[in-house]
PDB file of C-alpha atoms in Angstrom:
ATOM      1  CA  UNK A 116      -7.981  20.165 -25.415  1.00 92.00           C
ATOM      2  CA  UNK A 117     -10.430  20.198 -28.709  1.00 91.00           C
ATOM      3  CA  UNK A 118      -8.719  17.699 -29.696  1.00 93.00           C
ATOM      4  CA  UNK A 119      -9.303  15.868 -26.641  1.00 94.00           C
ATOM      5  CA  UNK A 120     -13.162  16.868 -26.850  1.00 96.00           C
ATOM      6  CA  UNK A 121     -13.295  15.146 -30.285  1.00 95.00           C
ATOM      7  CA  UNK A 122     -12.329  12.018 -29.348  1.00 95.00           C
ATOM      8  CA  UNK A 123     -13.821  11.905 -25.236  1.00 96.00           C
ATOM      9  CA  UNK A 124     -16.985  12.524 -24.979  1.00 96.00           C
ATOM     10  CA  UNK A 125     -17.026  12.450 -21.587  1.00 97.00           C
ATOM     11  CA  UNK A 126     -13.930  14.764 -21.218  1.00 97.00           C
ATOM     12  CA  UNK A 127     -16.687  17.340 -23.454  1.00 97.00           C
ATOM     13  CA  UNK A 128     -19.049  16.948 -21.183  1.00 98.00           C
ATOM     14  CA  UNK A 129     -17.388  17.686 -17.767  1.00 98.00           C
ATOM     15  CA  UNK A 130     -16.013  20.492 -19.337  1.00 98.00           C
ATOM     16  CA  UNK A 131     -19.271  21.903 -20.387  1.00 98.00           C
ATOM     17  CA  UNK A 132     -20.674  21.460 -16.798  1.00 98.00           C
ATOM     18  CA  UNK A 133     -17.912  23.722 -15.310  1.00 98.00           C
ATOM     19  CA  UNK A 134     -19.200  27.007 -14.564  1.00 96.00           C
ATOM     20  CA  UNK A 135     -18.007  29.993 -17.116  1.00 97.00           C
ATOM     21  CA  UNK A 136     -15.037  31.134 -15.311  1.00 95.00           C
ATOM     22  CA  UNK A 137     -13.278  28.252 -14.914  1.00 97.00           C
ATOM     23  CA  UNK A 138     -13.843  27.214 -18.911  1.00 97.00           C
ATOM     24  CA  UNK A 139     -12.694  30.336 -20.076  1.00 97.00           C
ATOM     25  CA  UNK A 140      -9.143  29.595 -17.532  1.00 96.00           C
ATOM     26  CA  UNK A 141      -9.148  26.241 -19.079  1.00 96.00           C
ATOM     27  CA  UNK A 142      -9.474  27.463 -22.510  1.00 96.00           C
ATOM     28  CA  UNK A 143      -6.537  29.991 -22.201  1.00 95.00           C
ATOM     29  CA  UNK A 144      -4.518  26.839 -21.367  1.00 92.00           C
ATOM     30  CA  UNK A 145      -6.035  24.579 -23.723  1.00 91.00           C
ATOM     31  CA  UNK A 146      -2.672  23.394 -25.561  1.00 90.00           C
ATOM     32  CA  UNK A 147      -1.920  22.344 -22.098  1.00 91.00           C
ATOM     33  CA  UNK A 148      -4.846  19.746 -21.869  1.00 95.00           C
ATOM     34  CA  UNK A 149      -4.413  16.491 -23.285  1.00 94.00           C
ATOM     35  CA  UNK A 150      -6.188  14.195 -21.359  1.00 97.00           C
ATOM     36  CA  UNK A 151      -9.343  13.943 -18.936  1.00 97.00           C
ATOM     37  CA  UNK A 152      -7.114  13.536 -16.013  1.00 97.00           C
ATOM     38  CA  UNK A 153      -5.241  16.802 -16.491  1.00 96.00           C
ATOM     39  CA  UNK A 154      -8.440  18.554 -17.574  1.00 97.00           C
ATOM     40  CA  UNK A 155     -10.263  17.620 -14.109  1.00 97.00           C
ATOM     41  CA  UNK A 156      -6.781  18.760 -12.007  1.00 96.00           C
ATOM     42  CA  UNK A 157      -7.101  21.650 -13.949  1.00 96.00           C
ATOM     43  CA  UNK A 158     -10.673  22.466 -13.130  1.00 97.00           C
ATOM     44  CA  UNK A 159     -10.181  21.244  -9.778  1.00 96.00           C
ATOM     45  CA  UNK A 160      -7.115  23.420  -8.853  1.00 95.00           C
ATOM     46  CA  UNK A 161      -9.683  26.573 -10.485  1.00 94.00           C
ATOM     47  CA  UNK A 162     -12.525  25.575  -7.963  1.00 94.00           C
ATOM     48  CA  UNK A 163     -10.314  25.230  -5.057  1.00 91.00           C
ATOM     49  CA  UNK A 164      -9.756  29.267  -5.148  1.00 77.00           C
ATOM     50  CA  UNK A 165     -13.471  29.346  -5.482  1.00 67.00           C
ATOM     51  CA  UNK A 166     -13.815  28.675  -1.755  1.00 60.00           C
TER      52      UNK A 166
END
């Protein structure tokens, strides 16, 4: 995932937009984050439970 932030700006910034919870889930998982796409179903399957 960092390395994805270094190279996708826009990747860094959806990320940072995401409310605290679901970064820190994200970040516990970040080896499994290697592209915007799987970042955003990852932050999307976190909000669902949100509901």
């Amino acid at each position: 995932m960092y390395e994805l932030f270094r190279y996708d700006r826009q990747a860094k910034a959806f990320y940072d937009k995401l409310p605290d919870y679901v970064r820190d889930q994200i970040a516990t998982r970040a080896g499994g984050v290697h592209s915007m796409e799987s970042l955003r179903d990852y932050a999307e399957n976190l909000l669902r439970w949100d509901e």
